[in-house]
Amino acid sequence: MKLGIMQPYFFPYLGYWQLINAVDKFVLLDDVNFIMRGYINRNSILLNGKSYLFSLPLEKPSQNKLINDSKLNFQHNDREKLLKTIQLAYKKSPFFNCFYPILENVINNDETDLTQYIKYSILKIKEYLNIDTEILLSSEIKKDNLLRAQKRIIEINKQLHSSVYINAIGGQELYNYEDFKKEGIELKFIKMKDIEYKQFDNVFIPNLSMIDVLMFNSKNQIQIMLNNYELI
């Protein structure tokens, strides 16, 4: 069984989705500290030819809180403002009418728990793209919660009986092949190949939110992109 583990991100970039698609089970690591100014509650879209950062408002955000203890403070007017910004950015994109109703449903979800709100968004996109990976929460997995860093990740792998652990390429400095091998787990890193697609008539801006990918590409095109990676 192939396993992936990442912190929950809101509409993360394509590489995150390649990892979800590459594994059998994907764990949202929600019982670790929230990261201020990270990508848990923020991401970027294409607006007027430039990268535009948007964020989900939180109630007293703090790096001293766990992600699954963090709450949204996402009022009705905030949701309307974000939706109008996305409409302005993408209303002329080729797949706006296909994806916008799903995006609207996600943003208007009444859930106030940050983890559950992000999980809902992942489940809706997973359904849209016909990805059958099982999504789990780290906080719901029985384990030794005193473990940290690599030891915590290995523990989750052991509890879920994985044989292969795939991590984002950025984790190469954090995880050791031999330490995983000792536990009977094969460690691999996923690296997205160069992917470009037409963003109106602009110079291509990479690594934007998955919103951008979904607005400019068909399901079939995206499914090809999801498999355009190498394992190291």
XYZ file of C-alpha atoms in Angstrom:
232
model
C 0.000 0.000 0.000
C 1.343 3.417 -1.001
C 0.892 6.274 1.473
C 1.245 10.057 1.267
C 1.170 12.516 4.174
C 0.947 16.298 3.958
C -0.446 19.151 5.998
C -3.904 20.215 4.793
C -3.622 23.025 2.230
C -6.484 25.008 0.707
C -6.695 24.436 -3.060
C -2.999 23.450 -3.200
C -0.900 23.486 -6.353
C -0.770 20.681 -8.915
C 2.209 18.899 -7.320
C 0.200 18.281 -4.143
C -2.512 16.700 -6.278
C 0.015 14.541 -8.087
C 0.951 13.103 -4.695
C -2.693 12.451 -3.766
C -3.221 10.712 -7.103
C -0.031 8.633 -6.766
C -0.962 6.927 -3.478
C -3.647 4.594 -2.166
C -4.184 6.527 1.069
C -3.432 10.169 1.785
C -3.192 11.516 5.330
C -3.885 15.139 6.159
C -1.371 15.916 8.910
C -3.692 18.065 10.996
C -2.389 17.419 14.530
C 0.774 19.510 14.113
C 1.247 23.228 14.674
C -0.324 25.729 12.327
C 2.224 27.588 10.172
C 1.743 31.330 9.942
C 2.113 32.754 6.415
C 2.226 29.265 4.951
C -0.067 27.596 2.452
C -2.508 26.000 4.868
C -5.057 28.802 4.531
C -3.513 30.770 1.646
C -2.788 30.337 -2.042
C -2.438 32.258 -5.289
C -4.532 32.658 -8.422
C -3.963 34.459 -11.711
C -5.460 37.940 -11.665
C -4.804 40.478 -14.427
C -1.797 38.505 -15.598
C -0.133 38.380 -12.179
C -0.035 36.065 -9.176
C -2.596 37.200 -6.585
C -2.514 35.876 -3.013
C -5.810 35.093 -1.287
C -6.411 33.734 2.206
C -9.060 32.226 4.445
C -9.627 34.466 7.497
C -8.973 32.645 10.770
C -10.054 33.219 14.344
C -6.963 34.216 16.334
C -4.449 32.334 14.175
C -1.367 31.180 16.049
C 1.596 28.916 15.437
C 1.014 27.702 19.014
C -2.275 26.092 17.927
C -2.590 22.763 16.190
C -4.083 22.909 12.716
C -7.104 20.929 13.880
C -7.650 23.440 16.709
C -7.740 26.357 14.254
C -11.092 27.888 13.365
C -12.286 29.948 10.437
C -13.617 33.458 10.785
C -14.984 33.440 7.252
C -17.979 35.754 7.190
C -20.576 35.916 4.419
C -19.155 39.128 2.974
C -15.643 37.621 2.982
C -16.905 34.638 1.005
C -18.711 36.887 -1.481
C -15.603 39.017 -1.927
C -13.414 35.975 -2.624
C -15.926 34.537 -5.083
C -16.194 37.847 -6.927
C -12.399 38.041 -7.150
C -12.271 34.536 -8.645
C -15.085 35.404 -11.066
C -13.179 38.490 -12.174
C -10.024 36.437 -12.634
C -11.479 33.451 -14.483
C -14.929 34.186 -15.930
C -13.480 34.081 -19.464
C -11.462 30.903 -18.885
C -12.514 27.850 -20.949
C -13.640 25.664 -18.020
C -15.089 28.325 -15.729
C -18.651 27.049 -16.140
C -17.556 23.466 -15.399
C -15.644 24.138 -12.218
C -17.051 27.348 -10.727
C -20.207 25.706 -9.245
C -17.976 23.262 -7.329
C -15.715 26.059 -6.136
C -18.736 28.086 -5.041
C -20.043 25.088 -3.095
C -16.679 24.655 -1.356
C -16.244 28.291 -0.406
C -19.813 28.546 0.899
C -19.409 25.442 3.073
C -20.580 26.418 6.589
C -17.904 24.345 8.352
C -15.843 26.467 10.776
C -13.174 23.874 11.618
C -10.190 24.622 9.356
C -9.172 20.984 8.900
C -12.685 19.839 8.028
C -13.195 22.799 5.698
C -10.021 21.957 3.767
C -10.810 18.233 3.778
C -14.197 19.013 2.222
C -12.521 21.005 -0.561
C -10.129 18.118 -1.272
C -12.961 15.590 -1.375
C -14.949 17.729 -3.839
C -12.015 18.129 -6.243
C -11.105 14.457 -5.845
C -14.657 13.566 -6.854
C -14.581 15.957 -9.825
C -11.317 14.460 -11.110
C -12.352 10.822 -10.426
C -9.450 10.213 -8.031
C -10.169 7.244 -5.771
C -7.467 7.817 -3.118
C -8.754 7.482 0.457
C -8.373 10.673 2.523
C -7.597 10.278 6.242
C -6.872 12.640 9.141
C -3.737 12.190 11.218
C -5.668 13.233 14.347
C -7.964 10.222 13.907
C -5.122 7.668 13.614
C -4.128 5.856 16.811
C -0.411 6.534 17.361
C 2.194 7.853 19.767
C 1.577 11.597 19.558
C 4.793 12.370 21.435
C 6.785 11.403 18.358
C 7.986 14.220 16.139
C 9.324 14.779 12.619
C 10.487 11.638 10.782
C 9.628 9.326 13.699
C 6.026 10.546 13.626
C 5.767 9.945 9.870
C 7.211 6.436 10.201
C 4.749 5.717 13.019
C 1.787 6.721 10.830
C 3.128 4.496 8.050
C 3.409 1.581 10.455
C -0.072 2.093 11.870
C -1.548 2.086 8.353
C 0.643 -0.851 7.228
C 2.101 0.941 4.222
C 4.858 -0.614 2.140
C 5.767 2.558 0.222
C 5.837 6.121 1.560
C 5.875 8.879 -1.067
C 6.726 12.397 0.009
C 6.952 15.734 -1.768
C 10.381 16.429 -3.275
C 11.017 19.140 -0.694
C 11.242 16.483 2.015
C 14.540 15.038 0.793
C 16.435 16.856 3.551
C 13.988 15.689 6.217
C 13.730 11.943 5.623
C 16.311 9.168 5.386
C 15.924 6.192 3.043
C 17.682 3.771 5.426
C 15.570 4.706 8.444
C 12.410 3.869 6.509
C 13.961 0.709 5.062
C 14.682 -0.575 8.592
C 10.930 -0.442 9.216
C 10.115 -2.287 5.983
C 8.981 0.872 4.198
C 10.287 2.022 0.823
C 10.786 5.801 0.755
C 10.275 7.710 -2.474
C 10.009 11.381 -3.420
C 7.701 12.732 -6.093
C 9.013 15.411 -8.448
C 6.685 17.202 -10.827
C 7.995 17.530 -14.366
C 7.797 20.874 -16.159
C 4.147 21.501 -16.953
C 2.753 24.475 -18.814
C -0.721 25.247 -20.118
C -2.354 28.251 -21.742
C -3.349 30.986 -19.271
C -5.233 33.321 -21.612
C -2.468 35.036 -23.623
C -0.181 35.641 -20.654
C 3.330 34.443 -19.970
C 2.826 31.213 -18.004
C 2.953 31.539 -14.205
C 3.641 28.152 -12.547
C 2.649 26.711 -9.175
C -0.574 28.634 -8.699
C -3.510 27.160 -6.814
C -5.247 24.130 -8.321
C -8.064 26.596 -9.049
C -5.973 27.903 -11.949
C -5.378 24.403 -13.362
C -9.085 23.560 -13.127
C -10.179 26.771 -14.841
C -7.894 26.331 -17.860
C -7.893 22.566 -18.422
C -10.338 19.741 -19.071
C -10.590 16.726 -16.777
C -8.723 14.633 -19.354
C -5.929 17.181 -19.634
C -5.590 17.347 -15.847
C -5.492 13.569 -15.508
C -2.521 13.551 -17.905
C -0.831 16.261 -15.809
C -1.428 14.291 -12.618
C 0.761 11.512 -13.991
C 3.511 13.775 -15.337
C 6.059 13.234 -12.562
C 9.028 11.104 -11.606
C 9.687 9.161 -8.402
C 13.132 9.488 -6.873
